[in-house]
């Protein structure tokens, strides 16, 4: 049973560029959440996707956008990259039915470095 | 707004010692869930335990145990007989449900646990 997978593992970009990160959820899960984790900090919620729609969004600018595909996989796009966007980006999947009871299972993350 | 505080930034213990990680939370919800995750150097967050707000019975699972006290808004996590492989950053998280389904996690800043021989 495959867990949550993310690609790529590492990415280096320069300021102003755009980046796309990818995530495949755990088998049987239909909800994908994205988190940003800066060095030495806890993960911060970016947004959650369910049924190909953005269900909820955290306190992140519109430069951060996403998409969910019919097979439940998801992409995170970040435009006009800033140095401050350098972080570990974590994808989590869950069943999406239970509200606060849902356990989110995380992937290995994509480490983005912006130069 | 929800908030999770992990006051311990770093803890160092010698193998076989017991260690307790502290977590204090703030929420206005009457029903909520609390989680502990482990993040080894590889970066992946590993789910450890989940606890709901209406069951304060403390439990033990293998070398892990947790102490949930609603009166003090604390959800502490104990590792018994620590091992070197337990070395990681441990995060406490509070779940907030969305109207219509789904949830997000609010994390603390983590506690770095170092277990030495």
XYZ file of N, CA and C in Angstrom:
696
model
N 0.860 -1.197 0.000
C 0.000 0.000 0.000
C 0.890 1.239 0.000
N 0.880 1.971 -1.121
C 1.755 3.124 -1.251
C 1.263 4.243 -0.361
N 2.221 4.924 0.259
C 1.883 6.092 1.048
C 1.806 7.321 0.164
N 1.875 8.480 0.774
C 1.836 9.735 0.034
C 3.188 9.933 -0.662
N 3.150 10.256 -1.938
C 4.393 10.500 -2.667
C 4.421 11.929 -3.174
N 5.626 12.497 -3.240
C 5.799 13.860 -3.717
C 6.991 13.915 -4.672
N 6.895 14.833 -5.625
C 8.013 15.056 -6.532
C 8.067 16.526 -6.922
N 9.262 17.041 -7.199
C 10.555 16.380 -6.989
C 10.942 16.400 -5.518
N 12.087 15.821 -5.206
C 12.574 15.799 -3.825
C 13.195 17.134 -3.473
N 13.991 17.643 -4.378
C 14.648 18.930 -4.188
C 14.481 19.762 -5.450
N 14.514 21.078 -5.236
C 14.339 21.994 -6.357
C 15.058 23.289 -6.032
N 15.788 23.801 -7.006
C 16.442 25.094 -6.837
C 15.945 26.025 -7.930
N 15.458 27.192 -7.517
C 14.934 28.180 -8.457
C 15.524 29.540 -8.126
N 15.348 30.485 -9.018
C 15.776 31.853 -8.747
C 14.555 32.747 -8.559
N 14.789 33.869 -7.920
C 13.704 34.812 -7.645
C 12.949 35.174 -8.920
N 11.637 35.246 -8.808
C 10.811 35.609 -9.935
C 10.326 34.446 -10.775
N 10.972 33.304 -10.629
C 10.546 32.132 -11.398
C 9.265 31.530 -10.821
N 8.759 30.539 -11.529
C 7.562 29.839 -11.103
C 7.922 28.367 -10.863
N 7.201 27.716 -9.956
C 7.508 26.321 -9.643
C 6.214 25.522 -9.481
N 6.281 24.255 -9.847
C 5.147 23.335 -9.656
C 5.605 22.115 -8.896
N 4.918 21.812 -7.806
C 5.211 20.641 -6.989
C 4.045 19.674 -7.116
N 4.346 18.371 -7.036
C 3.323 17.363 -7.269
C 3.178 16.411 -6.097
N 1.962 15.896 -5.959
C 1.641 15.019 -4.831
C 0.628 13.962 -5.260
N 0.877 12.722 -4.863
C -0.109 11.648 -5.044
C -0.535 11.163 -3.671
N -1.838 11.129 -3.407
C -2.294 10.761 -2.058
C -2.169 9.269 -1.778
N -2.294 8.960 -0.522
C -2.322 7.568 -0.065
C -3.535 6.880 -0.680
N -3.404 5.610 -0.976
C -4.493 4.847 -1.563
C -5.742 4.932 -0.694
N -6.872 5.248 -1.322
C -8.138 5.348 -0.604
C -8.460 6.740 -0.088
N -7.528 7.659 -0.210
C -7.759 9.036 0.247
C -8.160 9.920 -0.923
N -9.037 10.906 -0.634
C -9.514 11.783 -1.696
C -9.263 13.256 -1.410
N -8.613 13.548 -0.305
C -8.387 14.936 0.117
C -6.894 15.183 0.243
N -6.458 16.302 -0.305
C -5.035 16.652 -0.258
C -4.876 18.035 0.359
N -3.949 18.125 1.306
C -3.621 19.403 1.937
C -2.152 19.703 1.681
N -1.837 20.989 1.590
C -0.453 21.418 1.407
C -0.036 22.281 2.592
N 1.211 22.075 3.021
C 1.776 22.830 4.135
C 3.159 23.333 3.739
N 3.514 24.499 4.274
C 4.866 25.045 4.108
C 5.577 24.995 5.451
N 6.794 24.454 5.462
C 7.553 24.386 6.696
C 8.886 25.107 6.522
N 8.995 26.276 7.114
C 10.261 27.004 7.105
C 11.210 26.350 8.097
N 12.473 26.597 7.929
C 13.496 25.979 8.762
C 13.275 26.306 10.237
N 13.225 25.270 11.059
C 13.074 25.462 12.492
C 11.665 25.781 12.958
N 10.707 25.682 12.058
C 9.315 26.007 12.385
C 8.415 24.793 12.174
N 7.199 24.903 12.688
C 6.208 23.884 12.399
C 5.558 24.156 11.059
N 4.963 23.135 10.452
C 4.281 23.338 9.164
C 3.130 24.323 9.276
N 2.946 25.115 8.211
C 1.847 26.086 8.131
C 0.917 25.666 6.997
N -0.371 25.670 7.261
C -1.381 25.231 6.297
C -1.494 26.224 5.153
N -1.390 25.698 3.903
C -1.544 26.549 2.722
C -2.983 26.456 2.207
N -3.394 25.257 1.814
C -4.778 25.013 1.390
C -5.071 23.528 1.328
N -6.367 23.229 1.168
C -6.834 21.849 1.081
C -7.737 21.695 -0.143
N -7.571 20.577 -0.842
C -8.373 20.284 -2.020
C -9.206 19.037 -1.812
N -10.442 19.125 -2.268
C -11.377 18.001 -2.196
C -12.317 18.106 -3.381
N -12.537 17.006 -4.068
C -13.392 16.993 -5.264
C -12.982 18.077 -6.251
N -11.688 18.207 -6.415
C -11.080 19.109 -7.399
C -11.338 20.588 -7.118
N -11.788 20.897 -5.901
C -12.038 22.284 -5.524
C -11.183 22.649 -4.304
N -10.799 23.909 -4.228
C -10.100 24.398 -3.038
C -11.137 24.554 -1.932
N -10.967 23.766 -0.879
C -11.963 23.727 0.183
C -11.723 24.817 1.218
N -10.478 25.081 1.497
C -10.116 26.040 2.540
C -8.699 26.502 2.264
N -8.407 27.740 2.647
C -7.115 28.325 2.374
C -6.558 28.972 3.635
N -5.280 28.828 3.835
C -4.613 29.487 4.947
C -4.177 30.881 4.551
N -3.356 31.494 5.363
C -2.938 32.870 5.166
C -1.738 32.957 4.222
N -1.984 32.629 2.974
C -0.933 32.687 1.952
C -1.433 33.530 0.777
N -0.518 34.245 0.117
C -0.929 35.129 -0.994
C -1.385 34.331 -2.212
N -1.988 35.065 -3.145
C -2.519 34.426 -4.350
C -1.422 33.853 -5.244
N -0.176 34.186 -4.964
C 0.924 33.583 -5.736
C 0.934 32.057 -5.561
N 0.337 31.622 -4.479
C 0.230 30.189 -4.207
C -1.121 29.704 -4.730
N -1.078 28.768 -5.643
C -2.308 28.212 -6.188
C -2.147 26.702 -6.319
N -3.277 26.045 -6.503
C -3.207 24.600 -6.586
C -4.229 24.028 -7.532
N -4.156 22.733 -7.637
C -5.090 22.022 -8.498
C -5.189 20.591 -8.010
N -6.377 20.024 -8.154
C -6.535 18.597 -7.870
C -7.125 17.932 -9.103
N -6.599 16.794 -9.441
C -7.021 16.072 -10.631
C -8.057 14.996 -10.281
N -8.770 14.472 -11.294
C -9.792 13.448 -11.012
C -9.258 12.219 -10.283
N -7.966 11.923 -10.422
C -7.398 10.761 -9.708
C -6.942 11.148 -8.301
N -7.309 12.333 -7.846
C -7.047 12.866 -6.500
C -5.630 13.414 -6.316
N -4.752 13.217 -7.281
C -3.426 13.805 -7.154
C -3.545 15.325 -7.221
N -2.482 16.004 -6.809
C -2.573 17.457 -6.678
C -1.264 18.116 -7.072
N -1.368 19.365 -7.461
C -0.201 20.204 -7.727
C -0.293 21.477 -6.910
N 0.875 21.951 -6.503
C 1.008 23.252 -5.856
C 1.860 24.115 -6.778
N 1.358 25.279 -7.135
C 2.084 26.210 -7.976
C 2.409 27.473 -7.183
N 3.633 27.932 -7.349
C 4.019 29.191 -6.722
C 4.615 30.076 -7.809
N 4.033 31.253 -7.983
C 4.505 32.202 -8.986
C 5.368 33.278 -8.343
N 6.176 33.940 -9.191
C 6.982 35.085 -8.731
C 7.697 34.767 -7.428
N 8.511 33.747 -7.457
C 9.176 33.260 -6.252
C 9.980 34.332 -5.545
N 9.879 34.298 -4.211
C 10.650 35.178 -3.342
C 11.638 34.343 -2.544
N 12.678 35.004 -2.023
C 13.634 34.269 -1.195
C 12.929 33.595 -0.018
N 11.927 34.255 0.521
C 11.192 33.742 1.669
C 10.347 32.515 1.387
N 10.225 32.144 0.113
C 9.472 30.934 -0.230
C 10.321 29.679 -0.054
N 11.596 29.858 0.222
C 12.463 28.707 0.471
C 11.962 27.970 1.705
N 11.655 26.697 1.544
C 11.055 25.922 2.631
C 10.888 24.480 2.189
N 10.450 23.661 3.141
C 10.041 22.286 2.832
C 8.524 22.324 2.616
N 8.075 21.849 1.481
C 6.647 21.826 1.173
C 6.140 20.400 1.351
N 5.186 20.271 2.245
C 4.654 18.968 2.609
C 3.237 18.802 2.091
N 2.987 17.655 1.545
C 1.650 17.291 1.105
C 1.101 16.257 2.091
N -0.171 16.364 2.408
C -0.815 15.398 3.304
C -2.123 14.936 2.676
N -2.442 13.676 2.872
C -3.727 13.192 2.368
C -4.574 12.655 3.508
N -5.883 12.684 3.296
C -6.828 12.195 4.300
C -8.099 11.769 3.586
N -9.025 11.220 4.392
C -10.250 10.708 3.780
C -11.259 11.812 3.524
N -11.179 12.898 4.276
C -11.999 14.070 3.980
C -13.423 14.041 4.471
N -13.806 13.005 5.197
C -15.205 12.906 5.615
C -15.440 13.335 7.062
N -14.432 13.148 7.893
C -14.680 13.235 9.335
C -14.449 14.589 9.966
N -14.154 15.601 9.215
C -13.916 16.889 9.853
C -12.668 16.828 10.706
N -12.777 17.251 11.948
C -11.586 17.334 12.783
C -11.037 15.960 13.152
N -11.788 14.898 12.850
C -11.284 13.571 13.184
C -10.302 13.038 12.156
N -10.272 13.649 10.985
C -9.437 13.118 9.916
C -7.973 13.143 10.303
N -7.315 12.024 10.161
C -5.869 11.974 10.345
C -5.218 12.252 9.009
N -4.296 13.186 8.992
C -3.581 13.519 7.763
C -2.247 12.777 7.747
N -1.975 12.130 6.628
C -0.742 11.385 6.438
C 0.132 12.155 5.450
N 1.385 12.342 5.832
C 2.258 13.229 5.081
C 3.214 12.481 4.168
N 3.581 13.173 3.102
C 4.607 12.691 2.201
C 5.979 13.147 2.670
N 7.024 12.786 1.921
C 8.395 13.109 2.325
C 8.778 14.569 2.094
N 7.949 15.309 1.349
C 8.206 16.720 1.150
C 9.071 17.032 -0.053
N 8.971 18.278 -0.490
C 9.843 18.828 -1.531
C 10.567 20.015 -0.925
N 11.893 19.953 -0.972
C 12.664 21.073 -0.422
C 12.945 22.048 -1.553
N 12.381 23.249 -1.413
C 12.543 24.299 -2.415
C 13.535 25.333 -1.911
N 14.523 25.614 -2.734
C 15.495 26.660 -2.425
C 15.386 27.735 -3.496
N 15.178 28.976 -3.049
C 15.080 30.101 -3.976
C 16.322 30.974 -3.808
N 17.063 31.162 -4.905
C 18.309 31.938 -4.846
C 18.116 33.329 -5.410
N -8.562 32.095 17.611
C -7.650 31.354 16.752
C -7.004 30.219 17.544
N -6.712 29.185 16.834
C -6.096 28.027 17.476
C -4.599 28.273 17.628
N -4.048 27.727 18.697
C -2.619 27.893 18.958
C -2.088 26.674 19.688
N -0.867 26.277 19.328
C -0.202 25.162 19.990
C 1.175 25.636 20.430
N 1.515 25.385 21.679
C 2.799 25.818 22.212
C 3.604 24.614 22.697
N 4.797 24.511 22.182
C 5.747 23.507 22.655
C 6.942 24.282 23.199
N 6.980 24.425 24.502
C 7.975 25.294 25.125
C 9.381 24.713 25.076
N 9.481 23.409 25.012
C 10.793 22.764 24.979
C 11.333 22.783 23.552
N 12.410 23.510 23.353
C 12.997 23.580 22.017
C 13.817 22.326 21.723
N 14.612 21.919 22.705
C 15.493 20.772 22.505
C 15.649 20.013 23.818
N 15.621 18.687 23.714
C 15.830 17.828 24.887
C 16.875 16.786 24.523
N 17.841 16.588 25.419
C 18.845 15.548 25.222
C 18.748 14.546 26.366
N 18.700 13.275 26.018
C 18.650 12.220 27.021
C 19.631 11.119 26.631
N 19.921 10.279 27.603
C 20.752 9.111 27.359
C 19.827 7.930 27.101
N 20.240 7.059 26.216
C 19.412 5.906 25.863
C 18.905 5.183 27.116
N 17.673 4.745 27.021
C 16.950 4.020 28.074
C 16.282 4.950 29.085
N 16.563 6.234 29.017
C 15.847 7.165 29.888
C 14.437 7.386 29.343
N 13.517 7.721 30.238
C 12.177 8.133 29.831
C 12.211 9.637 29.542
N 11.401 10.064 28.579
C 11.365 11.489 28.243
C 9.927 11.907 27.958
N 9.559 13.085 28.479
C 8.210 13.620 28.264
C 8.287 14.917 27.477
N 7.498 14.992 26.432
C 7.418 16.183 25.590
C 6.123 16.910 25.920
N 6.239 18.204 26.172
C 5.082 18.987 26.608
C 4.382 19.674 25.441
N 3.073 19.816 25.597
C 2.272 20.500 24.578
C 1.102 21.189 25.279
N 0.925 22.472 25.002
C -0.209 23.227 25.522
C -0.939 23.822 24.323
N -2.251 23.793 24.347
C -3.015 24.251 23.189
C -4.100 25.240 23.599
N -4.565 26.001 22.610
C -5.669 26.936 22.803
C -6.666 26.729 21.676
N -7.939 26.614 22.042
C -8.991 26.493 21.046
C -10.319 26.910 21.656
N -11.229 27.402 20.816
C -12.574 27.733 21.281
C -13.550 26.607 20.955
N -13.098 25.630 20.207
C -13.965 24.511 19.867
C -14.237 23.660 21.103
N -15.416 23.066 21.150
C -15.742 22.187 22.272
C -15.344 20.742 21.957
N -15.284 20.434 20.679
C -14.831 19.108 20.249
C -13.651 19.295 19.305
N -12.582 18.609 19.601
C -11.381 18.772 18.770
C -10.512 17.535 18.920
N -9.522 17.456 18.049
C -8.584 16.342 18.085
C -7.160 16.869 18.183
N -6.350 16.125 18.878
C -4.947 16.460 19.044
C -4.098 15.330 18.485
N -2.958 15.692 17.947
C -2.077 14.719 17.307
C -0.631 14.940 17.755
N 0.139 13.867 17.668
C 1.586 13.960 17.737
C 2.162 13.353 16.468
N 3.124 14.082 15.888
C 3.847 13.617 14.715
C 5.336 13.629 15.033
N 6.059 12.753 14.357
C 7.515 12.673 14.480
C 8.126 13.019 13.131
N 9.176 13.846 13.134
C 9.849 14.213 11.894
C 11.325 13.874 12.007
N 11.741 12.731 11.453
C 13.159 12.379 11.448
C 13.908 13.270 10.460
N 15.229 13.171 10.417
C 16.014 14.022 9.508
C 15.603 13.919 8.039
N 14.996 12.817 7.652
C 14.554 12.668 6.260
C 13.473 13.679 5.891
N 12.758 14.212 6.881
C 11.789 15.268 6.619
C 10.336 14.848 6.637
N 10.051 13.580 6.457
C 8.657 13.148 6.402
C 8.026 13.171 7.789
N 6.851 13.751 7.902
C 6.113 13.751 9.162
C 5.415 12.406 9.329
N 5.694 11.741 10.435
C 5.128 10.420 10.690
C 4.078 10.533 11.778
N 2.863 10.109 11.482
C 1.771 10.146 12.453
C 2.053 9.161 13.578
N 1.887 9.623 14.830
C 2.106 8.763 15.988
C 0.799 8.437 16.696
N 0.099 9.472 17.183
C -1.103 9.244 17.955
C -2.119 10.347 17.702
N -3.392 10.006 17.962
C -4.484 10.958 17.848
C -5.352 10.815 19.085
N -5.855 11.937 19.594
C -6.659 11.903 20.787
C -7.832 12.856 20.618
N -9.045 12.461 21.044
C -10.178 13.377 20.949
C -10.398 14.080 22.287
N -11.121 15.174 22.226
C -11.264 16.052 23.385
C -12.240 15.528 24.431
N -13.058 14.552 24.072
C -14.057 14.094 25.041
C -13.666 12.806 25.733
N -12.434 12.374 25.555
C -11.977 11.175 26.222
C -10.636 11.467 26.867
N -10.635 11.690 28.187
C -9.405 12.063 28.867
C -8.658 10.861 29.434
N -9.091 9.680 29.068
C -8.389 8.506 29.565
C -7.013 8.438 28.936
N -6.012 8.332 29.771
C -4.649 8.246 29.254
C -4.355 6.826 28.800
N -3.516 6.709 27.784
C -3.274 5.399 27.205
C -1.791 5.154 26.996
N -1.496 3.898 26.814
C -0.133 3.473 26.524
C -0.176 2.614 25.267
N 0.785 2.865 24.385
C 0.905 2.048 23.182
C 2.375 1.727 23.000
N 2.760 0.539 23.387
C 4.174 0.181 23.309
C 5.000 1.059 24.226
N 6.005 1.736 23.668
C 6.846 2.618 24.468
C 6.275 4.031 24.552
N 5.174 4.274 23.851
C 4.560 5.597 23.847
C 3.391 5.645 24.833
N 3.263 6.783 25.503
C 2.069 7.030 26.311
C 1.771 8.516 26.248
N 0.522 8.864 26.557
C 0.190 10.282 26.517
C -0.745 10.632 27.642
N -0.629 11.880 28.066
C -1.380 12.407 29.193
C -2.153 13.624 28.707
N -3.471 13.465 28.567
C -4.332 14.538 28.080
C -5.112 15.101 29.250
N -4.968 16.394 29.512
C -5.696 17.046 30.593
C -6.405 18.267 30.041
N -7.716 18.148 29.909
C -8.502 19.238 29.343
C -8.493 20.465 30.244
N -8.415 20.243 31.559
C -8.489 21.363 32.503
C -7.303 22.307 32.362
N -6.168 21.764 31.930
C -4.975 22.595 31.759
C -4.598 22.744 30.289
N -5.458 22.238 29.394
C -5.202 22.310 27.944
C -3.817 21.779 27.606
N -3.505 20.612 28.151
C -2.192 20.033 27.884
C -2.330 18.626 27.302
N -1.398 18.283 26.460
C -1.413 16.978 25.796
C 0.039 16.523 25.693
N 0.549 15.943 26.783
C 1.954 15.586 26.860
C 2.190 14.161 26.374
N 3.362 13.951 25.839
C 3.711 12.689 25.185
C 4.982 12.138 25.822
N 4.952 10.881 26.211
C 6.097 10.261 26.892
C 6.613 9.072 26.108
N 7.918 9.028 25.968
C 8.583 7.858 25.394
C 9.307 7.161 26.536
N 9.020 5.909 26.721
C 9.642 5.114 27.767
C 10.847 4.380 27.201
N 11.919 4.317 27.989
C 13.132 3.598 27.567
C 13.561 4.056 26.172
N 13.907 5.317 26.066
C 14.225 5.918 24.771
C 15.355 5.182 24.069
N 15.317 5.263 22.732
C 16.338 4.637 21.892
C 16.899 5.680 20.935
N 18.068 5.417 20.404
C 18.706 6.355 19.479
C 17.795 6.637 18.289
N 17.051 5.630 17.860
C 16.159 5.813 16.702
C 15.000 6.757 16.990
N 14.800 7.091 18.262
C 13.748 8.054 18.616
C 14.188 9.490 18.358
N 15.454 9.690 18.063
C 15.961 11.039 17.802
C 15.245 11.630 16.587
N 14.588 12.771 16.801
C 13.789 13.402 15.757
C 13.204 14.689 16.328
N 12.484 15.426 15.479
C 11.697 16.557 15.960
C 10.263 16.070 16.121
N 9.683 16.360 17.258
C 8.325 15.924 17.552
C 7.392 17.134 17.560
N 6.292 16.995 16.823
C 5.323 18.078 16.712
C 3.991 17.667 17.319
N 3.434 18.577 18.080
C 2.079 18.467 18.575
C 1.196 19.288 17.630
N 0.009 18.795 17.329
C -0.871 19.501 16.388
C -2.315 19.431 16.850
N -3.054 20.498 16.542
C -4.462 20.611 16.898
C -5.273 20.672 15.610
N -6.329 19.883 15.547
C -7.139 19.827 14.337
C -8.310 20.792 14.427
N -8.543 21.534 13.341
C -9.686 22.436 13.240
C -10.542 21.979 12.073
N -11.806 21.664 12.359
C -12.709 21.184 11.311
C -13.246 22.341 10.483
N -13.428 22.091 9.180
C -14.048 23.072 8.294
C -15.548 22.792 8.233
N -16.335 23.836 8.098
C -17.765 23.648 7.877
C -17.949 22.910 6.552
N -18.669 21.816 6.565
C -18.872 21.059 5.337
C -17.882 19.935 5.127
N -16.958 19.760 6.055
C -16.028 18.649 5.954
C -14.588 19.079 5.801
N -13.689 18.180 6.148
C -12.267 18.476 6.045
C -11.739 19.160 7.286
N -10.440 19.288 7.344
C -9.819 19.913 8.509
C -8.432 20.399 8.165
N -7.889 21.241 9.032
C -6.494 21.644 8.909
C -5.827 21.422 10.261
N -4.519 21.292 10.234
C -3.744 21.110 11.453
C -2.969 22.379 11.767
N -3.015 22.757 13.040
C -2.178 23.843 13.543
C -1.079 23.198 14.384
N 0.157 23.436 13.996
C 1.294 22.788 14.637
C 1.994 23.712 15.624
N 2.635 23.092 16.612
C 3.567 23.819 17.443
C 4.891 23.961 16.714
N 5.869 24.538 17.374
C 7.168 24.760 16.737
C 8.093 23.559 16.847
N 7.643 22.525 17.549
C 8.408 21.292 17.599
C 9.419 21.241 18.731
N 9.719 20.024 19.156
C 10.759 19.757 20.149
C 11.764 18.793 19.538
N 13.024 19.219 19.477
C 14.093 18.368 18.963
C 14.529 17.414 20.075
N 14.345 16.133 19.868
C 14.790 15.129 20.842
C 16.066 14.455 20.350
N 17.089 14.488 21.193
C 18.346 13.808 20.868
C 18.565 12.724 21.911
N 18.674 11.501 21.451
C 18.931 10.365 22.323
C 20.340 9.878 22.047
N 21.169 9.903 23.081
C 22.574 9.549 22.909
C 22.890 8.246 23.624
N 23.926 7.588 23.141
C 24.345 6.318 23.754
C 25.039 6.552 25.090
